[in-house]
PDB file of C-alpha atoms and ligand atoms in Angstrom:
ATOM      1  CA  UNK A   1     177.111 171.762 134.987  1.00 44.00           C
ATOM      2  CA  UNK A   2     179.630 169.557 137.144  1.00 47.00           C
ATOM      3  CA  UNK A   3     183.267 169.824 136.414  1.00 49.00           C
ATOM      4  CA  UNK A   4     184.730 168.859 133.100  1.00 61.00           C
ATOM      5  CA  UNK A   5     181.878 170.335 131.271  1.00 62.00           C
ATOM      6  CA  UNK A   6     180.021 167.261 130.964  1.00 65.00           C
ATOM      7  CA  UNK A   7     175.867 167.958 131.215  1.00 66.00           C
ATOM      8  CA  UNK A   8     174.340 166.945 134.613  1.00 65.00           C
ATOM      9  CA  UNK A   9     171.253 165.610 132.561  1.00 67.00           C
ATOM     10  CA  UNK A  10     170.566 162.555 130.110  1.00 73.00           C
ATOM     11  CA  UNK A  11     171.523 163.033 126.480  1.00 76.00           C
ATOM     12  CA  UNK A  12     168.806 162.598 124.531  1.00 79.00           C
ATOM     13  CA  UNK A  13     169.465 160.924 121.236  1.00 79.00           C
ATOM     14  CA  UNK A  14     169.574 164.533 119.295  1.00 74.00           C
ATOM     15  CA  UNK A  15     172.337 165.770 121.171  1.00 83.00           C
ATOM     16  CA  UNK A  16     174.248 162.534 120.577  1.00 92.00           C
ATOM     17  CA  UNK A  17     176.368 161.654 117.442  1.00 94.00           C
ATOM     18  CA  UNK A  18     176.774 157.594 116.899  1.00 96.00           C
ATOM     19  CA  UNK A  19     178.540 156.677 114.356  1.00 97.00           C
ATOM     20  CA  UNK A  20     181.581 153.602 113.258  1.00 97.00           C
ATOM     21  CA  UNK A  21     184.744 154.155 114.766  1.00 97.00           C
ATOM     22  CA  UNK A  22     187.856 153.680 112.808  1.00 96.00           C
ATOM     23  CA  UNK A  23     191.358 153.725 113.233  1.00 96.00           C
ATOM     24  CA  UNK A  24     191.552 157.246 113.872  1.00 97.00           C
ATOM     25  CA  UNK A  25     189.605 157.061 116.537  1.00 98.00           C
ATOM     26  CA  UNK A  26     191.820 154.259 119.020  1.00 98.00           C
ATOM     27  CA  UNK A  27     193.552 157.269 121.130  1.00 98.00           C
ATOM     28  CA  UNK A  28     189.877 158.813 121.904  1.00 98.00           C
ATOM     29  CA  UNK A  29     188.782 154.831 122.190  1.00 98.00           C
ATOM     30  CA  UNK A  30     191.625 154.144 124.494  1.00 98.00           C
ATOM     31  CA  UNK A  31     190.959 157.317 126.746  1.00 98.00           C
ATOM     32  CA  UNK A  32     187.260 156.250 127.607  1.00 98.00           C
ATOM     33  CA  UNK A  33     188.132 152.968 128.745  1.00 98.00           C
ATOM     34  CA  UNK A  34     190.808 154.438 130.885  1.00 98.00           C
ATOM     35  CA  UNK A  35     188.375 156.699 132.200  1.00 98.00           C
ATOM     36  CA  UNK A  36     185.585 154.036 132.884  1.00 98.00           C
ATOM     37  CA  UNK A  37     187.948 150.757 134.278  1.00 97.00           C
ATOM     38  CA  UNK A  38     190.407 150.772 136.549  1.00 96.00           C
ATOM     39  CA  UNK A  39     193.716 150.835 135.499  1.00 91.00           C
ATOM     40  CA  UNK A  40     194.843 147.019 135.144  1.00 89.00           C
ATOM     41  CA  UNK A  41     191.759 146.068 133.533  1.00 94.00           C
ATOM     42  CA  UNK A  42     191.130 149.158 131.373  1.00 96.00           C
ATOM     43  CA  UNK A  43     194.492 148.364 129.456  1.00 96.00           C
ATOM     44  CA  UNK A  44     193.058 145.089 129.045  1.00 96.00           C
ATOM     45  CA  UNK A  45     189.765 146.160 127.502  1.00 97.00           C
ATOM     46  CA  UNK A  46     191.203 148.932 125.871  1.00 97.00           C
ATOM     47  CA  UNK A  47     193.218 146.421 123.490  1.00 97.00           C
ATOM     48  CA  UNK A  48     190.570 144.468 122.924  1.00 98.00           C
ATOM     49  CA  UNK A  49     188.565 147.724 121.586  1.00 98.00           C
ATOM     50  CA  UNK A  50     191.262 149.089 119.582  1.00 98.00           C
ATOM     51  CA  UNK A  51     192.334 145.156 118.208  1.00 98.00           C
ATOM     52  CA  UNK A  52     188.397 144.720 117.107  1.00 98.00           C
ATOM     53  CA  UNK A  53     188.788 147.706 114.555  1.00 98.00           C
ATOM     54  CA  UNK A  54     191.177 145.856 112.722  1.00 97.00           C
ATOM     55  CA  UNK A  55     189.323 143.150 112.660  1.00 97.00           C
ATOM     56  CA  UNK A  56     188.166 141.981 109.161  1.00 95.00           C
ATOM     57  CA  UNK A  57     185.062 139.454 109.537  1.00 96.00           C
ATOM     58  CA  UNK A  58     182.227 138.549 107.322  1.00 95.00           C
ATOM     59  CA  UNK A  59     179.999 139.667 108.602  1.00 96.00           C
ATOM     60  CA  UNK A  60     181.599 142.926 109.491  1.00 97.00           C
ATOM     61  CA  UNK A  61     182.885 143.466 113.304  1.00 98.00           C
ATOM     62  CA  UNK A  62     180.934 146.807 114.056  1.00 98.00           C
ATOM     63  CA  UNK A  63     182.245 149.713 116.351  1.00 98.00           C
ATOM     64  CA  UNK A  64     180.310 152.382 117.311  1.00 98.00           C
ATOM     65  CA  UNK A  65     181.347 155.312 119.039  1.00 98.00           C
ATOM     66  CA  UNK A  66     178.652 157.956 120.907  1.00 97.00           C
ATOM     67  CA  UNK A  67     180.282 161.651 120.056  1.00 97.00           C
ATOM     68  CA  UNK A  68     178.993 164.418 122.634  1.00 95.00           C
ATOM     69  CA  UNK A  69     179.513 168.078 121.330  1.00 92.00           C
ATOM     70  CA  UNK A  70     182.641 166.804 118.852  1.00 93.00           C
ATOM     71  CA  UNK A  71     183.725 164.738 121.952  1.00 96.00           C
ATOM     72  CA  UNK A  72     184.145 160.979 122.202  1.00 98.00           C
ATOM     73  CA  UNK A  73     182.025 159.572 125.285  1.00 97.00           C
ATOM     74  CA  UNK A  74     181.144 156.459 124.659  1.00 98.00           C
ATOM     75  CA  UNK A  75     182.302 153.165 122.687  1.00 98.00           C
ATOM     76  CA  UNK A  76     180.931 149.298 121.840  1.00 98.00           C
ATOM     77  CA  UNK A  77     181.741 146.803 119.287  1.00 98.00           C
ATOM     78  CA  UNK A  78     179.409 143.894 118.105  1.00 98.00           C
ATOM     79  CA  UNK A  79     181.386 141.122 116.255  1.00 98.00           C
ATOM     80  CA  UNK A  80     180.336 137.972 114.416  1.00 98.00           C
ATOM     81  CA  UNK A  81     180.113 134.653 116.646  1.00 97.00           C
ATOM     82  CA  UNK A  82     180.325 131.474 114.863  1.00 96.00           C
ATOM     83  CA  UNK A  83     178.006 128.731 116.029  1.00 95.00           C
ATOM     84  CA  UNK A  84     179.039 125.332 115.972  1.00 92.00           C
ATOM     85  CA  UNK A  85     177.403 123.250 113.673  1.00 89.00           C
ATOM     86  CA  UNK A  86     174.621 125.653 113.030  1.00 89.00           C
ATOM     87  CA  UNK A  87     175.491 128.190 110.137  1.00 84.00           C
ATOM     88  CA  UNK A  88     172.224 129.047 109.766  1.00 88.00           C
ATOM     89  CA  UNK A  89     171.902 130.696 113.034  1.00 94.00           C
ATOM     90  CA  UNK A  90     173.983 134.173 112.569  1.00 96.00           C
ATOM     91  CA  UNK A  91     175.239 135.698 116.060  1.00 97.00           C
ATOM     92  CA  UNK A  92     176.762 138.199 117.345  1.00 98.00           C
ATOM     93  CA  UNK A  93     179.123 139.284 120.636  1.00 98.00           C
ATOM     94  CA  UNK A  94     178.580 142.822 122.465  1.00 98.00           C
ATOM     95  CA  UNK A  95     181.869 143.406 123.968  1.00 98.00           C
ATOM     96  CA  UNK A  96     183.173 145.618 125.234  1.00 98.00           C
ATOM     97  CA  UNK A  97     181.272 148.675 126.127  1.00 98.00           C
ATOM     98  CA  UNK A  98     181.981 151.309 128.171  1.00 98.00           C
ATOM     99  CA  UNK A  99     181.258 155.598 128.998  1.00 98.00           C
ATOM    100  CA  UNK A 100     183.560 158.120 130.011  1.00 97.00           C
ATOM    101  CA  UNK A 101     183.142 158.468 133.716  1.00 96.00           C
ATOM    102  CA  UNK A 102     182.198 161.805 133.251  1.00 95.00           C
ATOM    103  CA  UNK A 103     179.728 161.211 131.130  1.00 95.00           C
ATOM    104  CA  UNK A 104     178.269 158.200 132.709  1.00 96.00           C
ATOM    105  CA  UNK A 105     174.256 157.860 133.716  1.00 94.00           C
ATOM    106  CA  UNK A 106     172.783 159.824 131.104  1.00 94.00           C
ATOM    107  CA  UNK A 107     171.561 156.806 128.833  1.00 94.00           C
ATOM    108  CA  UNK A 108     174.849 156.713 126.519  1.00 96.00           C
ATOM    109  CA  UNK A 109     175.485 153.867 127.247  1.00 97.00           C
ATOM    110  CA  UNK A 110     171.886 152.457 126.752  1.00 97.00           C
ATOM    111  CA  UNK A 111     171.547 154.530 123.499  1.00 96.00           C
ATOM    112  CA  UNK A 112     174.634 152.791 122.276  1.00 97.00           C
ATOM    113  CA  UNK A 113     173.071 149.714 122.668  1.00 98.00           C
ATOM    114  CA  UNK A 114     169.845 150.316 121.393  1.00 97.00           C
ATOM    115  CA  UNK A 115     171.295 151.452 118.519  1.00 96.00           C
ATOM    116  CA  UNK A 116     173.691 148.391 117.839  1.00 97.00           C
ATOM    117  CA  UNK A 117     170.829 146.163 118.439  1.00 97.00           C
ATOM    118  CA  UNK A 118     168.492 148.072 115.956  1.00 97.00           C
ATOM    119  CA  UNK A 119     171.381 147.718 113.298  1.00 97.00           C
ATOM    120  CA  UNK A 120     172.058 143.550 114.182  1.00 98.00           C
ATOM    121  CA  UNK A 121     168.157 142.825 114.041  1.00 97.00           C
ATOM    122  CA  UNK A 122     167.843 144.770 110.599  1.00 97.00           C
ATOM    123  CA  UNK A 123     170.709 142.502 109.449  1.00 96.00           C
ATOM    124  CA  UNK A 124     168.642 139.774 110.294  1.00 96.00           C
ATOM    125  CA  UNK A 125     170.695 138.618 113.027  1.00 97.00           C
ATOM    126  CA  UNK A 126     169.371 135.622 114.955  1.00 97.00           C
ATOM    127  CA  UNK A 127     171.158 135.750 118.430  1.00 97.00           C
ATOM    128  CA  UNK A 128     173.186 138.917 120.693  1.00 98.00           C
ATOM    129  CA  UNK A 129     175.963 137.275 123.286  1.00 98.00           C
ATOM    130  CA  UNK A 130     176.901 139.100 126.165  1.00 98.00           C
ATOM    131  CA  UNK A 131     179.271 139.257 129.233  1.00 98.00           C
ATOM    132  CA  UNK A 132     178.605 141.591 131.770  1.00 97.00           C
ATOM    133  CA  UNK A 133     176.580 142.373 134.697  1.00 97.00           C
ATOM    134  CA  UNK A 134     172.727 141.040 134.010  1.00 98.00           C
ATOM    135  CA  UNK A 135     171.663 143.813 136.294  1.00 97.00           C
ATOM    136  CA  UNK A 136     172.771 146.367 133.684  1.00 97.00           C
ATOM    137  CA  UNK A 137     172.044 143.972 130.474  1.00 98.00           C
ATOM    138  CA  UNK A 138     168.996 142.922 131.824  1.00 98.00           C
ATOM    139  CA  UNK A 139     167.184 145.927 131.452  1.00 97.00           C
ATOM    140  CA  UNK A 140     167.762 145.740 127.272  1.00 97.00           C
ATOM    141  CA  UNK A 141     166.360 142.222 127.179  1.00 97.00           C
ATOM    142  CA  UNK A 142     169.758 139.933 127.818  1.00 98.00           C
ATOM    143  CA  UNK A 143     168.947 136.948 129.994  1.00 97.00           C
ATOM    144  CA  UNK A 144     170.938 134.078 130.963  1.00 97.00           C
ATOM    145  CA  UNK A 145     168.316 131.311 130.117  1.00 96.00           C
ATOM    146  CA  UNK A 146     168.564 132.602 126.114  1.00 95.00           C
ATOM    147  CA  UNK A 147     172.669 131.959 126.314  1.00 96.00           C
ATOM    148  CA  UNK A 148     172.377 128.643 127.880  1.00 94.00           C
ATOM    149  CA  UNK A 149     172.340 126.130 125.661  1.00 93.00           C
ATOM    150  CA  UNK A 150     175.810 127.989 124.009  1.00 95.00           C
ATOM    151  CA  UNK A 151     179.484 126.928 125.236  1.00 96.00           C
ATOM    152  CA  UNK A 152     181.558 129.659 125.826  1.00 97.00           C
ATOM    153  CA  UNK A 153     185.641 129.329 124.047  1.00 96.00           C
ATOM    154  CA  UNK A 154     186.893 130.008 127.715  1.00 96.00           C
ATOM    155  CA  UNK A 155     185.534 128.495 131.237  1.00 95.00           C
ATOM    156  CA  UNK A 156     183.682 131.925 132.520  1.00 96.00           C
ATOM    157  CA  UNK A 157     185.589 133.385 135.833  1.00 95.00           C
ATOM    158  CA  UNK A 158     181.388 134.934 136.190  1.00 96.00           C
ATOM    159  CA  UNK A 159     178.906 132.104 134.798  1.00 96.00           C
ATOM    160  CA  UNK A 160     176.208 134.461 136.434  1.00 97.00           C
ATOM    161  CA  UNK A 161     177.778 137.324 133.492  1.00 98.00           C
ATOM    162  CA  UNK A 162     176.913 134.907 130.402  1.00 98.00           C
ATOM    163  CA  UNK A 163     173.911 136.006 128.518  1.00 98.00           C
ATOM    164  CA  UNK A 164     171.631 136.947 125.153  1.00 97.00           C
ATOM    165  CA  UNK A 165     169.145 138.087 123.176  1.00 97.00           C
ATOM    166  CA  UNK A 166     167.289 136.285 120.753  1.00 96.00           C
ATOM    167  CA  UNK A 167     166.055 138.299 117.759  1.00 96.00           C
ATOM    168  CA  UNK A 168     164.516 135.014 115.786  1.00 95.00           C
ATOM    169  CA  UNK A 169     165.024 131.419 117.091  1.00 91.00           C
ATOM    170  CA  UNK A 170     167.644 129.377 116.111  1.00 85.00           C
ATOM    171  CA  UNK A 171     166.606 125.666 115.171  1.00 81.00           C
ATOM    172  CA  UNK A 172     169.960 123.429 117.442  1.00 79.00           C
ATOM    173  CA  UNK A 173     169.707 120.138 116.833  1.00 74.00           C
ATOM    174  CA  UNK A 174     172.091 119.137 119.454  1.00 80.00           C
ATOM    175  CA  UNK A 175     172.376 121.483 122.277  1.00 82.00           C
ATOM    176  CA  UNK A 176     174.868 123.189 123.763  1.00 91.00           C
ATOM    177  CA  UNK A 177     176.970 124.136 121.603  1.00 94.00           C
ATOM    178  CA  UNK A 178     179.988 125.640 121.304  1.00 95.00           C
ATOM    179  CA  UNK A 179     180.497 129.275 119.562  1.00 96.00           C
ATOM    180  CA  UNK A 180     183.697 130.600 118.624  1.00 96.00           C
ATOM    181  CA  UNK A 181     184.253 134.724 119.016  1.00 97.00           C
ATOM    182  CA  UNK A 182     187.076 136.402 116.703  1.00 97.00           C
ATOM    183  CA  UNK A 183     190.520 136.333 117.334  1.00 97.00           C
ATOM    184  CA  UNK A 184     191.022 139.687 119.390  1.00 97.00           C
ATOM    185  CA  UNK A 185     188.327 137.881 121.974  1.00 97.00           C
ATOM    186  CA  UNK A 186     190.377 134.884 122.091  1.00 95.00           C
ATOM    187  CA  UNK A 187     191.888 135.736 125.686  1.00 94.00           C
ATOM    188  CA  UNK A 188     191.518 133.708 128.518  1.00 94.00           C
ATOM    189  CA  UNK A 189     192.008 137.485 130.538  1.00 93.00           C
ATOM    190  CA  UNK A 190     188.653 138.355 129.120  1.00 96.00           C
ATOM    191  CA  UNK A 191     186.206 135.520 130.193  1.00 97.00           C
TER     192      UNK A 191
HETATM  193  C1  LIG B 210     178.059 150.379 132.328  1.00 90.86           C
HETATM  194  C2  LIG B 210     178.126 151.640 131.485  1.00 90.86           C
HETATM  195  C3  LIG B 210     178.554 151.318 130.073  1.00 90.86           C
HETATM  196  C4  LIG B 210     176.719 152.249 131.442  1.00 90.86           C
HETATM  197  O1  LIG B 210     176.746 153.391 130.618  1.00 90.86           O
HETATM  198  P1  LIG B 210     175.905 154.666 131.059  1.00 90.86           P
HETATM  199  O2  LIG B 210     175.850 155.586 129.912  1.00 90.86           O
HETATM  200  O3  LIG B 210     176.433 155.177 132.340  1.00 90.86           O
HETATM  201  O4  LIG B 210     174.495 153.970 131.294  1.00 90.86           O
HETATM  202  P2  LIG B 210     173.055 154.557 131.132  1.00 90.86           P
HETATM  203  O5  LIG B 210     173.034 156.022 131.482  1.00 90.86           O
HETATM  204  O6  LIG B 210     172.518 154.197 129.821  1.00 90.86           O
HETATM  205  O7  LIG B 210     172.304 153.749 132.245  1.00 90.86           O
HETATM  206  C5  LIG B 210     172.612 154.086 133.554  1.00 90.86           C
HETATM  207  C6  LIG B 210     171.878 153.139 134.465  1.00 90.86           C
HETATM  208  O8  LIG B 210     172.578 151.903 134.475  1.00 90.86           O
HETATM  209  C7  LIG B 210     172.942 151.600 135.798  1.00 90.86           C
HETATM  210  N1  LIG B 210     174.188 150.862 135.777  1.00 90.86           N
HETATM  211  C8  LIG B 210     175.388 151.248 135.301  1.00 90.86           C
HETATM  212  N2  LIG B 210     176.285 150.259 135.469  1.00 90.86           N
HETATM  213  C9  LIG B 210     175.622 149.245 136.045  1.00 90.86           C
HETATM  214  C10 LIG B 210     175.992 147.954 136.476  1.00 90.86           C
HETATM  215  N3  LIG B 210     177.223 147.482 136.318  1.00 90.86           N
HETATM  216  N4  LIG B 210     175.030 147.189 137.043  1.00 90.86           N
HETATM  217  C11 LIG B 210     173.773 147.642 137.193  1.00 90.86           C
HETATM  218  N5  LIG B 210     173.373 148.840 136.794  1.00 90.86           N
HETATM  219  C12 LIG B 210     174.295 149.633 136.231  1.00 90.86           C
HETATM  220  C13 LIG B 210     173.065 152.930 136.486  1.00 90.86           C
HETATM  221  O9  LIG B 210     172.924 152.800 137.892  1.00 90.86           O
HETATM  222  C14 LIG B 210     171.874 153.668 135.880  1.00 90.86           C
HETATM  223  O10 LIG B 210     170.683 153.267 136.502  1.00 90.86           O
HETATM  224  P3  LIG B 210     169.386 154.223 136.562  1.00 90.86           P
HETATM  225  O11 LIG B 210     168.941 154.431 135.132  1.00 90.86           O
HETATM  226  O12 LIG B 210     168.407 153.417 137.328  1.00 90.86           O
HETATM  227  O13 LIG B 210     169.858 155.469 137.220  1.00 90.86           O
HETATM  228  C15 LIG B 210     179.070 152.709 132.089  1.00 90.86           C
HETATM  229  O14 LIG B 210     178.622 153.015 133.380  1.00 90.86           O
HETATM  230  C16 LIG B 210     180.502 152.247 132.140  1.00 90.86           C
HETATM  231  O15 LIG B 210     181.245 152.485 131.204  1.00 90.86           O
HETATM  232  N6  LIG B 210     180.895 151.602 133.227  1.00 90.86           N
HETATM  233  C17 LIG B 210     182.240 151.115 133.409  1.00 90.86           C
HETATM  234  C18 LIG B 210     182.570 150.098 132.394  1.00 90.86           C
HETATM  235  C19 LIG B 210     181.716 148.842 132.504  1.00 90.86           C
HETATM  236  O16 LIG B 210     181.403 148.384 133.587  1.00 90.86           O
HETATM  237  N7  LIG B 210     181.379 148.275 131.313  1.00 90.86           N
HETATM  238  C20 LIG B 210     180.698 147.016 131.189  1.00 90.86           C
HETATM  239  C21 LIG B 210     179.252 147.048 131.537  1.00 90.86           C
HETATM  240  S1  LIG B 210     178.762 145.582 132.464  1.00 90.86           S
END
């Protein structure tokens, strides 16, 4: 075991406890993103976390959290995107995501995705928005040519970062087009 008592092995999906997060939960919330950013940004992403569980959408903003022996390790939220023009074609944002450093590399973080994706593609969902590395998204199916054809609310400070997953094709008639993301992702700080 290496300090903190975290395991030195992955966590299979039995040892591993995913379920919503609520408003109970933003201290524990707020204390993995301070552990995985550093400190500037981790404030930043932190609010963003904690301001999506108050979030009241239809349909619902999700947030999961990944519990480890009663402890909180690991955190995302999937929220509704609205597509221009194109109600028929229901999408959603991942953002943000993150581990507790201690607990990092031992597939919570791609068991918390897995799982959110499995729950968005029951719901029928037609299209997953991301923004974050491709070399870590990649690997789960996010590419960039899927996100093209969308407009981001913000010019992206990473273009290379923009990406998705498409579940079941959405029929645009007039491509791109422009999505819009709830209010607590409406920062210019977070694009
Ligand atoms: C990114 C993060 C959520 C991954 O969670 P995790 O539980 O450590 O990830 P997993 O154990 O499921 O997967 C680990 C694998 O992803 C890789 N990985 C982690 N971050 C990566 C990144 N930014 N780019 C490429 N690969 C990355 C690891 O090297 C590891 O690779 P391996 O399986 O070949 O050893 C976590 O490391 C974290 O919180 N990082 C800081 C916050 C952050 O960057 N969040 C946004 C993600 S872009």
């Amino acid at each position: 075991m290496p300090k903190n008592g975290a395991p030195d092995y992955v966590v299979s999906r039995e040892l591993m406890n995913i379920r919503i997060a609520t408003n109970q939960d933003s201290g524990d919330i707020k204390r993995v993103y301070s552990s995985a950013f550093p400190k500037g940004e981790s404030e930043v992403i932190s609010k963003l976390a904690i301001d999506l569980l108050s979030e009241n959408t239809t349909p619902q903003t999700i947030s999961l959290i990944a519990e480890v022996d009663g402890s909180v390790v690991g955190h995302v939220a999937l929220s509704p995107v609205v597509i221009e023009n194109n109600e028929n074609c229901q999408a959603y944002i991942l953002a943000p995501l993150a581990v507790r450093s201690d607990y990092q590399k031992r597939r919570i973080g791609s068991t918390l995705i897995e799982y959110g994706m499995q729950q968005l593609s029951a719901m029928g969902i037609n299209v997953v928005f991301v923004y974050g590395d491709p070399k870590y998204y990649g690997r789960f199916g996010f590419n960039a040519d899927a996100a093209r054809n969308y407009t981001t609310p913000y010019n992206l400070q990473y273009p290379f970062g923009w990406q998705a997953i498409v579940f079941k094709e959405c029929a645009i008639e007039k491509a791109p087009v422009a999505i819009t993301c709830v209010t607590s992702l409406c920062d210019l700080k977070l694009w």
